[in-house]
Coordinates of C-alpha atoms and ligand atoms in Angstrom, one line a residue:
M767 CA 61.2 -39.6 14.3
Q768 CA 63.3 -37.0 12.5
T769 CA 62.7 -33.5 13.6
I770 CA 63.0 -30.4 11.4
V771 CA 63.0 -27.0 13.1
T772 CA 62.1 -23.9 11.2
E773 CA 60.4 -20.5 11.6
V774 CA 57.5 -21.0 9.2
L775 CA 56.0 -24.2 7.9
V776 CA 54.0 -23.6 4.7
I777 CA 51.4 -26.3 3.8
G778 CA 50.6 -26.7 0.1
G779 CA 52.7 -26.6 -3.0
G780 CA 50.3 -24.8 -5.3
A781 CA 50.7 -21.2 -6.6
T782 CA 49.8 -19.8 -3.2
G783 CA 52.1 -21.9 -1.1
A784 CA 55.0 -21.5 -3.5
G785 CA 54.5 -17.7 -3.5
C786 CA 54.4 -17.6 0.3
L787 CA 57.6 -19.7 0.5
R788 CA 59.4 -17.3 -1.9
D789 CA 58.2 -14.2 -0.1
L790 CA 59.2 -15.6 3.3
A791 CA 62.7 -16.6 2.1
M792 CA 63.2 -13.2 0.4
R793 CA 62.6 -11.5 3.7
G794 CA 65.2 -13.8 5.4
I795 CA 62.6 -15.9 7.3
R796 CA 63.5 -19.6 7.5
A797 CA 60.7 -21.6 5.9
V798 CA 59.9 -25.2 4.9
L799 CA 57.1 -26.1 2.4
V800 CA 55.4 -29.5 2.4
E801 CA 53.2 -30.7 -0.5
K802 CA 51.5 -34.1 -0.5
G803 CA 52.0 -34.6 -4.2
D804 CA 54.4 -33.0 -6.7
M805 CA 54.4 -29.2 -6.8
T806 CA 51.2 -28.1 -8.7
H807 CA 49.6 -31.4 -7.9
G808 CA 46.4 -29.6 -6.7
T809 CA 44.2 -27.0 -8.4
T810 CA 47.2 -25.0 -9.7
G811 CA 48.1 -27.9 -12.1
R812 CA 44.5 -28.3 -13.2
Y813 CA 43.2 -24.8 -13.8
H814 CA 42.1 -23.0 -17.0
G815 CA 45.4 -21.3 -17.7
L816 CA 44.2 -17.7 -17.7
V817 CA 45.9 -14.6 -16.3
H818 CA 42.7 -12.7 -15.6
S819 CA 42.4 -9.1 -16.8
G820 CA 39.7 -8.8 -14.2
G821 CA 37.0 -8.5 -16.9
R822 CA 35.2 -11.7 -15.9
Y823 CA 34.5 -10.3 -12.4
A824 CA 34.1 -6.6 -13.3
V825 CA 30.3 -6.7 -12.8
K826 CA 29.6 -9.5 -10.4
D827 CA 32.7 -9.5 -8.1
P828 CA 34.3 -6.0 -8.2
Q829 CA 36.9 -6.6 -5.5
S830 CA 38.2 -9.7 -7.2
A831 CA 38.2 -7.8 -10.6
H832 CA 40.3 -5.1 -9.1
E833 CA 42.8 -7.6 -7.5
C834 CA 43.2 -9.4 -10.8
A835 CA 43.7 -6.1 -12.7
V836 CA 46.5 -5.1 -10.2
E837 CA 48.2 -8.5 -10.2
N838 CA 47.9 -8.9 -14.0
K839 CA 50.3 -6.0 -14.4
I840 CA 52.7 -7.3 -11.8
L841 CA 52.8 -10.9 -13.1
R842 CA 53.7 -9.6 -16.6
T843 CA 56.7 -7.8 -15.0
I844 CA 57.9 -10.6 -12.8
M845 CA 57.3 -13.6 -14.9
P846 CA 57.2 -12.7 -18.6
H847 CA 58.8 -16.0 -19.4
C848 CA 55.7 -17.9 -17.9
I849 CA 53.1 -15.8 -19.8
E850 CA 51.9 -15.6 -23.4
D851 CA 50.5 -12.2 -24.1
T852 CA 47.5 -13.4 -26.0
S853 CA 45.2 -10.5 -25.2
G854 CA 41.5 -11.2 -24.6
F855 CA 38.1 -10.4 -26.1
F856 CA 34.7 -10.3 -24.5
V857 CA 32.2 -10.9 -27.2
A858 CA 28.3 -10.7 -27.3
T859 CA 27.1 -13.8 -29.2
P860 CA 23.5 -14.0 -30.4
W861 CA 22.6 -15.8 -27.1
D862 CA 23.8 -12.8 -25.1
D863 CA 22.1 -9.5 -24.3
P864 CA 24.1 -6.8 -26.2
S865 CA 23.2 -4.1 -23.7
Y866 CA 25.2 -6.0 -21.0
G867 CA 28.2 -4.6 -22.8
D868 CA 27.5 -1.2 -21.3
T869 CA 27.2 -2.6 -17.8
F870 CA 30.5 -4.5 -18.5
L871 CA 32.3 -1.4 -19.7
E872 CA 31.1 0.5 -16.6
G873 CA 32.2 -2.3 -14.3
C874 CA 35.7 -2.3 -15.9
R875 CA 36.0 1.4 -15.5
K876 CA 35.0 1.2 -11.8
T877 CA 37.4 -1.6 -11.0
G878 CA 40.4 -0.4 -12.9
V879 CA 40.2 -3.2 -15.5
A880 CA 41.7 -1.9 -18.8
C881 CA 39.0 -2.4 -21.5
E882 CA 38.2 -0.9 -24.9
E883 CA 35.3 -1.6 -27.3
I884 CA 36.6 -2.6 -30.7
S885 CA 34.6 -3.1 -33.9
V886 CA 33.1 -6.5 -34.7
A887 CA 35.0 -6.3 -38.0
E888 CA 38.3 -5.8 -36.2
A889 CA 37.6 -8.7 -33.8
L890 CA 36.8 -11.0 -36.8
R891 CA 39.8 -9.8 -38.7
R892 CA 42.0 -10.8 -35.8
E893 CA 40.1 -14.0 -35.0
P894 CA 38.5 -15.3 -38.2
A895 CA 37.2 -18.5 -36.5
L896 CA 35.0 -16.4 -34.2
N897 CA 31.2 -16.5 -34.6
P898 CA 30.5 -13.9 -37.4
R899 CA 27.2 -13.2 -35.7
I900 CA 28.7 -11.5 -32.6
S901 CA 27.2 -8.0 -32.1
R902 CA 29.8 -6.4 -29.8
A903 CA 33.5 -7.0 -28.9
F904 CA 35.7 -5.6 -26.1
E905 CA 39.4 -6.0 -25.7
V906 CA 41.1 -6.6 -22.3
N907 CA 44.5 -7.7 -21.0
D908 CA 43.8 -11.4 -20.6
A909 CA 46.8 -13.7 -21.2
S910 CA 47.6 -17.3 -21.0
A911 CA 50.1 -18.7 -18.4
D912 CA 52.1 -21.8 -17.6
S913 CA 51.3 -22.5 -14.0
F914 CA 53.7 -25.5 -13.8
L915 CA 56.7 -23.3 -14.8
A916 CA 55.6 -20.3 -12.6
T917 CA 55.3 -22.5 -9.5
D918 CA 58.6 -24.3 -10.1
L919 CA 60.3 -20.9 -10.6
N920 CA 58.8 -19.6 -7.3
V921 CA 60.2 -22.6 -5.5
L922 CA 63.5 -22.4 -7.3
S923 CA 63.8 -18.7 -6.2
A924 CA 62.8 -19.6 -2.6
K925 CA 65.5 -22.3 -2.5
H926 CA 68.0 -19.8 -3.8
Y927 CA 67.1 -17.6 -0.7
G928 CA 67.5 -20.6 1.6
A929 CA 64.1 -22.2 1.8
Q930 CA 63.4 -25.9 1.7
A931 CA 60.6 -27.6 -0.2
L932 CA 59.5 -31.2 0.4
P933 CA 57.2 -32.7 -2.3
Y934 CA 55.4 -36.0 -1.5
H935 CA 55.2 -35.0 2.1
A936 CA 51.7 -35.0 3.5
V937 CA 50.6 -33.3 6.7
V938 CA 48.9 -36.0 8.8
D939 CA 48.5 -33.9 11.9
L940 CA 49.0 -30.5 13.4
I941 CA 50.8 -30.4 16.7
R942 CA 48.9 -28.4 19.2
E943 CA 50.2 -27.5 22.6
G944 CA 47.5 -25.8 24.6
D945 CA 46.1 -22.9 22.5
R946 CA 49.1 -22.9 20.2
V947 CA 50.0 -24.8 17.0
V948 CA 53.7 -25.5 17.2
G949 CA 54.2 -27.6 14.0
A950 CA 53.0 -30.6 12.1
V951 CA 53.6 -34.3 11.7
V952 CA 54.2 -35.1 8.1
E953 CA 54.5 -38.4 6.3
D954 CA 57.2 -38.8 3.6
L955 CA 55.0 -40.6 1.1
S956 CA 58.1 -42.1 -0.6
T957 CA 59.2 -44.1 2.4
G958 CA 56.2 -44.0 4.8
E959 CA 58.5 -42.4 7.4
H960 CA 56.9 -39.8 9.7
K961 CA 58.7 -36.5 10.5
R962 CA 58.1 -33.8 13.0
I963 CA 58.3 -30.2 11.7
E964 CA 58.5 -27.6 14.5
A965 CA 57.7 -24.1 13.6
A966 CA 56.9 -20.7 15.2
Y967 CA 54.1 -20.3 12.6
V968 CA 52.2 -22.7 10.4
L969 CA 50.8 -21.2 7.2
N970 CA 47.9 -23.2 5.8
A971 CA 48.0 -22.6 2.0
A972 CA 46.3 -25.9 1.1
G973 CA 43.7 -24.5 -1.3
A974 CA 40.6 -26.6 -1.4
W975 CA 42.0 -28.8 1.4
A976 CA 42.5 -25.8 3.7
G977 CA 39.4 -26.8 5.7
K978 CA 40.8 -30.2 6.3
I979 CA 44.2 -28.8 7.5
A980 CA 42.5 -26.3 9.8
G981 CA 40.3 -29.1 11.2
M982 CA 43.5 -30.9 12.4
A983 CA 44.0 -28.0 14.9
G984 CA 40.3 -28.1 15.9
V985 CA 39.5 -24.9 13.9
K986 CA 36.6 -24.7 11.5
V987 CA 37.2 -23.2 8.1
T988 CA 34.6 -23.8 5.4
V989 CA 36.1 -24.1 2.0
V990 CA 33.7 -25.2 -0.7
P991 CA 35.4 -27.4 -3.3
G992 CA 33.8 -26.1 -6.5
K993 CA 34.7 -28.5 -9.3
G994 CA 35.2 -27.1 -12.8
V995 CA 35.6 -29.2 -15.9
M996 CA 37.8 -28.2 -18.9
V997 CA 38.3 -29.8 -22.3
A998 CA 41.4 -29.4 -24.4
M999 CA 40.8 -29.3 -28.2
N1000 CA 43.6 -30.4 -30.5
H1001 CA 43.8 -27.2 -32.4
R1002 CA 44.5 -23.6 -31.3
M1003 CA 41.6 -22.3 -33.3
V1004 CA 42.0 -18.8 -31.6
N1005 CA 45.1 -17.0 -30.5
T1006 CA 43.2 -14.6 -28.2
V1007 CA 41.5 -15.5 -25.0
I1008 CA 37.8 -15.4 -25.9
N1009 CA 35.1 -14.7 -23.2
R1010 CA 31.4 -14.4 -23.6
C1011 CA 30.3 -10.9 -22.6
K1012 CA 27.7 -11.8 -20.0
M1013 CA 27.5 -12.7 -16.3
P1014 CA 30.0 -15.6 -15.5
A1015 CA 28.5 -18.9 -16.5
D1016 CA 29.5 -22.4 -17.7
G1017 CA 31.7 -22.9 -20.8
D1018 CA 32.1 -19.3 -21.5
I1019 CA 35.9 -18.9 -22.0
I1020 CA 38.3 -20.4 -24.6
V1021 CA 42.0 -20.1 -23.6
P1022 CA 44.7 -20.7 -26.3
A1023 CA 47.3 -22.6 -24.3
H1024 CA 50.5 -23.7 -26.0
T1025 CA 49.4 -25.8 -29.0
V1026 CA 45.8 -26.3 -27.9
A1027 CA 42.7 -24.4 -27.0
V1028 CA 40.9 -25.1 -23.7
I1029 CA 37.2 -24.5 -23.2
G1030 CA 35.9 -24.2 -19.6
T1031 CA 34.5 -24.4 -17.2
T1032 CA 31.7 -25.7 -15.0
D1033 CA 31.1 -25.0 -11.3
R1034 CA 29.6 -27.8 -9.2
H1035 CA 30.0 -28.3 -5.5
V1036 CA 31.7 -31.6 -4.6
P1037 CA 31.8 -33.0 -1.1
D1038 CA 35.5 -33.8 -1.1
P1039 CA 38.3 -32.2 -3.1
D1040 CA 39.9 -35.7 -3.5
V1041 CA 36.9 -37.5 -4.9
Y1042 CA 35.1 -36.2 -8.0
G1043 CA 34.4 -37.2 -11.5
I1044 CA 33.6 -35.7 -14.9
D1045 CA 30.0 -36.1 -15.9
P1046 CA 29.3 -36.6 -19.6
D1047 CA 26.8 -33.8 -19.6
E1048 CA 29.5 -31.4 -18.5
V1049 CA 31.7 -32.3 -21.5
A1050 CA 28.6 -32.1 -23.8
L1051 CA 27.9 -28.6 -22.4
M1052 CA 31.5 -27.5 -23.1
M1053 CA 31.1 -28.6 -26.7
E1054 CA 27.7 -26.9 -27.1
E1055 CA 28.9 -23.6 -25.5
G1056 CA 32.2 -23.7 -27.4
A1057 CA 30.3 -23.8 -30.7
K1058 CA 28.5 -20.5 -29.7
L1059 CA 31.9 -18.8 -29.7
V1060 CA 33.6 -20.7 -32.6
P1061 CA 30.9 -22.2 -34.9
N1062 CA 33.1 -25.1 -36.1
F1063 CA 34.4 -25.9 -32.6
T1064 CA 33.1 -29.4 -32.5
S1065 CA 34.8 -30.3 -35.8
Y1066 CA 38.1 -30.3 -33.9
R1067 CA 39.3 -33.3 -31.9
A1068 CA 38.6 -33.1 -28.1
L1069 CA 41.9 -34.4 -26.7
R1070 CA 41.2 -34.7 -23.1
A1071 CA 38.9 -33.5 -20.3
W1072 CA 40.0 -32.8 -16.7
A1073 CA 38.8 -31.0 -13.7
G1074 CA 40.1 -29.0 -10.8
V1075 CA 38.5 -27.8 -7.5
R1076 CA 38.1 -24.2 -6.6
P1077 CA 39.1 -23.2 -3.1
L1078 CA 36.1 -21.1 -2.4
Y1079 CA 36.0 -19.7 1.0
K1080 CA 32.6 -19.5 2.5
D1081 CA 32.1 -17.0 5.2
Q1082 CA 28.4 -16.3 4.4
D1083 CA 25.4 -18.2 3.1
V1084 CA 25.0 -18.0 -0.6
A1085 CA 22.5 -20.0 -2.7
D1086 CA 24.9 -20.7 -5.6
D1087 CA 28.6 -21.4 -5.4
R1088 CA 29.1 -19.0 -8.3
D1089 CA 28.0 -16.3 -5.9
I1090 CA 30.9 -17.0 -3.5
S1091 CA 33.4 -14.2 -4.1
R1092 CA 36.6 -15.1 -5.9
T1093 CA 38.5 -12.8 -3.6
Y1094 CA 40.7 -14.3 -0.9
K1095 CA 40.8 -14.1 2.9
L1096 CA 43.7 -14.3 5.4
L1097 CA 42.5 -16.0 8.5
D1098 CA 44.6 -15.3 11.7
H1099 CA 43.4 -18.0 13.9
S1100 CA 44.7 -16.3 17.0
Q1101 CA 42.2 -13.5 16.5
R1102 CA 39.4 -15.6 14.9
D1103 CA 39.5 -18.8 17.0
G1104 CA 41.9 -18.2 19.9
V1105 CA 44.5 -20.6 18.4
E1106 CA 48.0 -19.1 18.2
G1107 CA 50.7 -20.1 15.6
L1108 CA 48.3 -20.8 12.7
M1109 CA 47.2 -18.8 9.8
S1110 CA 45.2 -19.8 6.7
I1111 CA 45.2 -18.1 3.4
V1112 CA 42.1 -19.2 1.5
G1113 CA 40.2 -18.5 -1.7
G1114 CA 41.5 -16.2 -4.5
K1115 CA 42.6 -16.9 -8.0
W1116 CA 45.9 -18.2 -9.6
T1117 CA 46.2 -14.6 -10.9
T1118 CA 46.2 -13.2 -7.3
Y1119 CA 48.5 -15.8 -5.7
R1120 CA 51.4 -13.2 -5.2
M1121 CA 49.1 -10.7 -3.6
M1122 CA 47.8 -13.4 -1.3
A1123 CA 51.3 -14.4 -0.3
E1124 CA 52.3 -10.8 0.3
E1125 CA 49.4 -10.3 2.7
A1126 CA 50.0 -13.6 4.6
V1127 CA 53.7 -13.1 4.9
D1128 CA 53.2 -9.4 6.0
A1129 CA 51.1 -10.7 8.9
I1130 CA 53.6 -13.5 9.9
A1131 CA 56.6 -11.2 9.5
K1132 CA 55.0 -8.8 11.9
K1133 CA 54.4 -11.5 14.5
L1134 CA 58.0 -12.6 14.1
G1135 CA 59.3 -9.0 14.4
N1136 CA 60.7 -9.1 10.9
T1137 CA 60.6 -5.7 9.3
Q1138 CA 61.8 -6.6 5.8
P1139 CA 59.5 -5.3 3.1
C1140 CA 57.9 -7.6 0.5
R1141 CA 60.0 -7.6 -2.8
T1142 CA 58.0 -10.1 -4.8
A1143 CA 56.2 -7.4 -6.9
G1144 CA 59.5 -6.2 -8.3
E1145 CA 62.0 -9.0 -8.4
I1146 CA 61.7 -11.1 -11.6
L1147 CA 61.5 -14.9 -11.2
P1148 CA 64.6 -16.8 -12.2
H1149 CA 65.1 -18.5 -15.5
N1150 CA 66.0 -22.2 -15.2
Q1151 CA 67.3 -24.3 -18.0
A1152 CA 63.9 -24.6 -19.6
G1153 CA 62.6 -21.4 -18.0
H1154 CA 60.4 -20.0 -20.7
F1155 CA 56.8 -20.5 -21.8
H1156 CA 56.9 -23.7 -23.9
R1157 CA 56.3 -22.3 -27.4
K1158 CA 56.3 -25.0 -30.0
G1159 CA 57.9 -22.8 -32.6
E1160 CA 60.8 -22.1 -30.3
R1161 CA 61.3 -25.8 -29.5
L1162 CA 61.2 -26.5 -33.2
A1163 CA 63.8 -23.8 -33.9
Q1164 CA 66.1 -25.2 -31.2
I1165 CA 65.8 -28.7 -32.5
E1166 CA 66.7 -27.5 -36.0
R1167 CA 69.6 -25.5 -34.6
D1168 CA 70.9 -28.4 -32.5
D1169 CA 70.0 -31.1 -35.0
T1170 CA 68.4 -33.2 -32.3
Y1171 CA 65.5 -34.8 -34.3
G1172 CA 66.8 -38.2 -33.5
D1173 CA 66.5 -37.3 -29.8
L1174 CA 62.8 -36.6 -29.8
I1175 CA 61.0 -38.6 -27.1
C1176 CA 57.6 -36.9 -27.4
E1177 CA 56.9 -35.8 -31.0
C1178 CA 53.6 -34.1 -30.3
E1179 CA 55.2 -31.6 -27.8
L1180 CA 58.8 -31.8 -29.2
V1181 CA 60.3 -33.0 -26.0
T1182 CA 63.8 -34.2 -26.4
R1183 CA 65.9 -36.8 -24.6
G1184 CA 67.8 -33.9 -23.0
D1185 CA 64.6 -32.4 -21.6
V1186 CA 63.5 -35.7 -20.0
L1187 CA 66.9 -36.4 -18.6
A1188 CA 67.0 -32.9 -17.1
S1189 CA 63.7 -33.5 -15.4
I1190 CA 64.8 -36.8 -14.0
Q1191 CA 68.0 -35.2 -12.7
A1192 CA 66.0 -32.4 -11.2
G1193 CA 64.1 -34.9 -9.0
A1194 CA 61.1 -36.1 -11.0
R1195 CA 59.8 -39.3 -9.3
N1196 CA 57.5 -40.6 -12.0
I1197 CA 56.5 -39.9 -15.6
D1198 CA 53.7 -37.6 -14.5
D1199 CA 56.2 -35.4 -12.8
I1200 CA 58.2 -35.3 -16.1
R1201 CA 55.0 -34.4 -17.9
R1202 CA 54.5 -31.3 -15.6
D1203 CA 58.1 -30.3 -16.3
T1204 CA 58.2 -30.8 -20.0
R1205 CA 54.6 -31.3 -21.4
L1206 CA 55.5 -34.9 -22.4
G1207 CA 52.4 -36.8 -23.3
M1208 CA 50.1 -33.7 -23.4
G1209 CA 49.8 -33.6 -27.2
P1210 CA 47.4 -35.3 -29.6
C1211 CA 48.5 -38.9 -28.9
Q1212 CA 48.2 -38.4 -25.1
G1213 CA 51.3 -40.4 -24.3
G1214 CA 50.8 -43.1 -26.9
F1215 CA 54.2 -42.8 -28.6
C1216 CA 56.3 -41.3 -25.8
T1217 CA 55.4 -43.2 -22.6
F1218 CA 57.4 -46.3 -23.3
R1219 CA 60.4 -44.2 -24.5
A1220 CA 60.3 -42.1 -21.3
V1221 CA 60.2 -45.2 -19.1
A1222 CA 63.1 -46.6 -21.1
L1223 CA 65.1 -43.5 -20.4
W1224 CA 64.1 -43.6 -16.8
E1225 CA 65.3 -47.2 -16.6
E1226 CA 68.6 -46.3 -18.3
Q1227 CA 69.2 -43.5 -15.8
K1228 CA 68.4 -45.6 -12.8
A1229 CA 70.6 -48.5 -14.2
A1230 CA 73.4 -46.0 -14.4
Q1231 CA 72.8 -44.8 -10.9
Q1232 CA 72.6 -48.5 -9.7
A1233 CA 76.0 -49.1 -11.2
E1234 CA 77.2 -46.3 -9.0
G1235 CA 75.5 -47.8 -5.9
G1236 CA 71.9 -46.6 -6.3
S1237 CA 68.8 -48.9 -6.6
S1238 CA 66.5 -49.7 -9.4
S1239 CA 64.0 -52.5 -10.3
V1240 CA 62.2 -53.5 -13.5
S1241 CA 58.9 -53.9 -11.5
L1242 CA 59.3 -50.2 -10.7
S1243 CA 59.5 -49.3 -14.3
G1244 CA 56.4 -51.4 -15.0
A1245 CA 54.6 -49.5 -12.2
L1246 CA 55.7 -46.2 -13.7
L1247 CA 54.4 -47.1 -17.1
R1248 CA 51.0 -48.3 -15.8
H1249 CA 50.6 -45.2 -13.5
F1250 CA 51.3 -42.7 -16.3
L1251 CA 49.0 -44.5 -18.8
Q1252 CA 46.3 -44.7 -16.3
E1253 CA 46.6 -41.0 -15.5
R1254 CA 46.4 -40.1 -19.2
W1255 CA 43.6 -42.5 -20.0
K1256 CA 41.4 -41.1 -17.2
G1257 CA 41.2 -37.9 -19.1
L1258 CA 40.4 -39.7 -22.3
T1259 CA 37.4 -41.6 -21.1
A1260 CA 35.2 -38.5 -21.2
V1261 CA 36.0 -37.6 -24.8
M1262 CA 36.1 -41.0 -26.5
W1263 CA 34.4 -40.3 -29.8
A1264 CA 35.5 -39.9 -33.4
D1265 CA 39.2 -39.5 -34.0
Q1266 CA 40.1 -39.5 -30.3
L1267 CA 38.4 -42.9 -29.9
R1268 CA 40.5 -44.2 -32.8
Q1269 CA 43.7 -42.7 -31.1
A1270 CA 42.8 -44.3 -27.8
R1271 CA 42.2 -47.7 -29.5
L1272 CA 45.6 -47.4 -31.2
D1273 CA 47.2 -46.7 -27.8
E1274 CA 45.3 -49.7 -26.3
I1275 CA 46.6 -52.0 -29.1
M1276 CA 50.2 -50.8 -28.5
Y1277 CA 50.2 -51.0 -24.7
L1278 CA 47.9 -53.9 -24.0
D1279 CA 47.9 -56.2 -27.1
T1280 CA 51.5 -55.7 -28.2
L1281 CA 53.4 -54.8 -25.0
G1282 CA 51.2 -56.6 -22.5
V1283 CA 51.3 -53.8 -20.0
D1284 CA 48.4 -55.3 -18.1
L1285 CA 50.7 -58.3 -17.3
L1286 CA 53.3 -56.1 -15.6
P1287 CA 53.2 -55.8 -11.8
P1288 CA 50.5 -53.4 -10.6
G1289 CA 51.4 -49.9 -9.7
G1290 CA 50.3 -50.4 -6.1
E1291 CA 51.9 -50.0 -2.8
N1292 CA 54.0 -53.2 -2.8
S1293 CA 55.7 -52.8 -6.1
Q1294 CA 56.9 -49.3 -5.1
A1295 CA 57.9 -50.0 -1.6
G1296 CA 60.8 -47.8 -0.6
E1297 CA 61.1 -46.2 -4.0
G1298 CA 58.6 -43.4 -3.9
V1299 CA 57.7 -43.6 -7.5
V1300 CA 54.1 -42.6 -7.2
T1301 CA 53.1 -42.6 -3.6
K1302 CA 51.7 -45.1 -1.1
H1303 CA 48.4 -43.4 -1.2
A1304 CA 46.1 -44.0 -4.2
A1305 CA 44.2 -40.7 -3.5
I1306 CA 47.4 -38.7 -4.3
A1307 CA 48.1 -40.5 -7.5
T1308 CA 44.7 -40.0 -9.1
E1309 CA 43.6 -37.0 -11.1
Y1310 CA 39.9 -37.7 -10.3
D1311 CA 38.8 -40.8 -8.6
N1312 CA 35.6 -42.0 -9.9
A1313 CA 36.0 -41.4 -13.6
Ligands
FAD2027 C1 38.3 -25.3 -13.1 C2 39.1 -24.2 -12.6 C3 39.6 -23.2 -13.4 C4 40.3 -22.1 -12.9 N1 40.8 -21.2 -13.8 C5 41.6 -20.2 -13.4 C6 42.1 -19.3 -14.3 O1 42.0 -19.5 -15.5 N2 42.8 -18.2 -13.8 C7 43.0 -18.0 -12.5 O2 43.6 -17.1 -12.1 N3 42.5 -18.9 -11.6 C8 41.8 -20.0 -12.0 N4 41.3 -20.9 -11.1 C9 41.6 -20.7 -9.7 C10 43.0 -21.1 -9.4 O3 43.3 -22.3 -10.1 C11 43.1 -21.4 -7.9 O4 42.7 -20.3 -7.2 C12 44.6 -21.6 -7.5 O5 45.3 -22.5 -8.4 C13 44.7 -22.1 -6.1 O6 46.1 -22.3 -5.8 P1 46.4 -22.7 -4.3 O7 47.9 -22.8 -4.3 O8 45.7 -21.9 -3.4 O9 45.8 -24.2 -4.2 P2 46.3 -25.6 -4.8 O10 47.0 -25.4 -6.1 O11 45.2 -26.5 -4.8 O12 47.4 -26.0 -3.8 C14 47.1 -26.5 -2.5 C15 48.0 -27.7 -2.3 O13 47.9 -28.2 -1.0 C16 48.2 -29.6 -1.1 N5 47.7 -30.3 0.1 C17 46.5 -30.6 0.4 N6 46.4 -31.3 1.6 C18 47.7 -31.5 2.0 C19 48.3 -32.1 3.1 N7 47.6 -32.8 4.0 N8 49.7 -32.1 3.2 C20 50.4 -31.4 2.2 N9 49.9 -30.8 1.2 C21 48.6 -30.8 1.0 C22 47.5 -30.1 -2.4 O14 48.0 -31.3 -2.9 C23 47.7 -28.9 -3.3 O15 48.8 -29.1 -4.2 C24 40.6 -22.0 -11.6 C25 40.1 -23.0 -10.7 C26 39.4 -24.0 -11.2 C27 38.9 -25.1 -10.3

């Protein structure tokens, strides 16, 4: 078994793990991160896309509100290229008690959340699609963010400082010697090979899976997987984040993200973060609540529904999961459970990932005798080739400048041949990885017209590599095609009505009736042996299992 020796092993390639890896590396601590899927495979790649101002929690969860307000300012400084400064409104609709606005203002004042009441006329002038019957409006510093890009750039920066990141590597066991965790056994899901990673400290940043990881060391950590459903509409009907001005509830935020608007979310406890579905009533609720904020909401096409699981840390009994604080907790298992060498960083928000990483790395650095200060609040994340928030207008301008219309692979999101090739060259292992890098397949046709082109490009690249001594196989491309289509179609099943049903039928005709994709070799374990296109484990490849 191959052995890797490092100072700190970080488990989890979401925002928190990537933030920890960067912070460790910037302080000169040797670190390796393992992630069982692609980076952002977990909740970070399935969240609502909001850089919280803190307003949402100003009344109910003041600590979390304050943390969000502090980090909101820092994120704008260190990753302006991952954030779209949309601003945010909290509005009182006819279903909301207008007097809550005063409680809200007071909560914002106490928690340091910048907030200003604006006139209803001003709110409607800036957002004409808003419900004209709103009675009050408040402006806050909400924004929209690209979590795929932000995580990638954290990892890129960490690598620059000498860290190592291993995607598609799952921790299958923690190695415990007496009362100390000394590393982990991981499985390389591409090859099935097991590796031993020895580390002075293991940092558990596995989000909703953190309880499972801690359990491998015999430590009990209760993380409640709180499932939330979101629906992307095909039109950006608002350009400002719109929140209902009331206590947090279901379907009360619309986030404009790239070319679409996303309504969310629900909060339902699921027994396992790997197994959950989307219930039709959750989607219906999103439509109903969306129409309270934007009256013609349901006249737009629902493109897709998906869900993520909140990593809610439960250290006390609460009746409702919404009552679990959104703040985070660093668990030093030597103090808490008498187990040395293991820490867990649990809970929190995407918005507070950097702060969480700072606290976790401060604690580990102290144990290691490292006195370097944290620099992540001041050092801007790097720009990579495509290192800016994907604004469609910018993409269009670039295509016009470079005259690359003929090179478009995904017309909906304006993804070019060059973008796809860059993603493959950067290590994408399947079309879903390319989607996370480029937004391919995320537009109105949901992969209908771009999937076969992307697979052809993949095949072309692999054939070129084969000519130089690499390996490739047609059955592999078939598996890639099937895998991506299945991933896209899972999100469509919940929104199959009207135009989206017609679109799905068109895609079905193209892929099943014309191209006979169902006759290709299945995307299972055997067809991918040794290639690592998807993974050997079905649970890793699925977005939600029982949909
Ligand atoms: C529906 C919903 C909407 C949300 N909206 C917002 C929002 O708008 N703004 C905001 O700030 N926050 C939001 N959040 C919260 C936010 O998304 C999460 O707090 C944050 O993304 C968690 O990041 P993380 O890195 O801690 O966890 P994750 O992103 O889940 O990362 C943990 C990683 O660990 C990996 N892992 C698990 N087991 C293993 C193993 N055995 N071996 C290796 N790797 C493993 C997983 O694959 C996963 O990628 C939302 C959450 C949900 C559910």
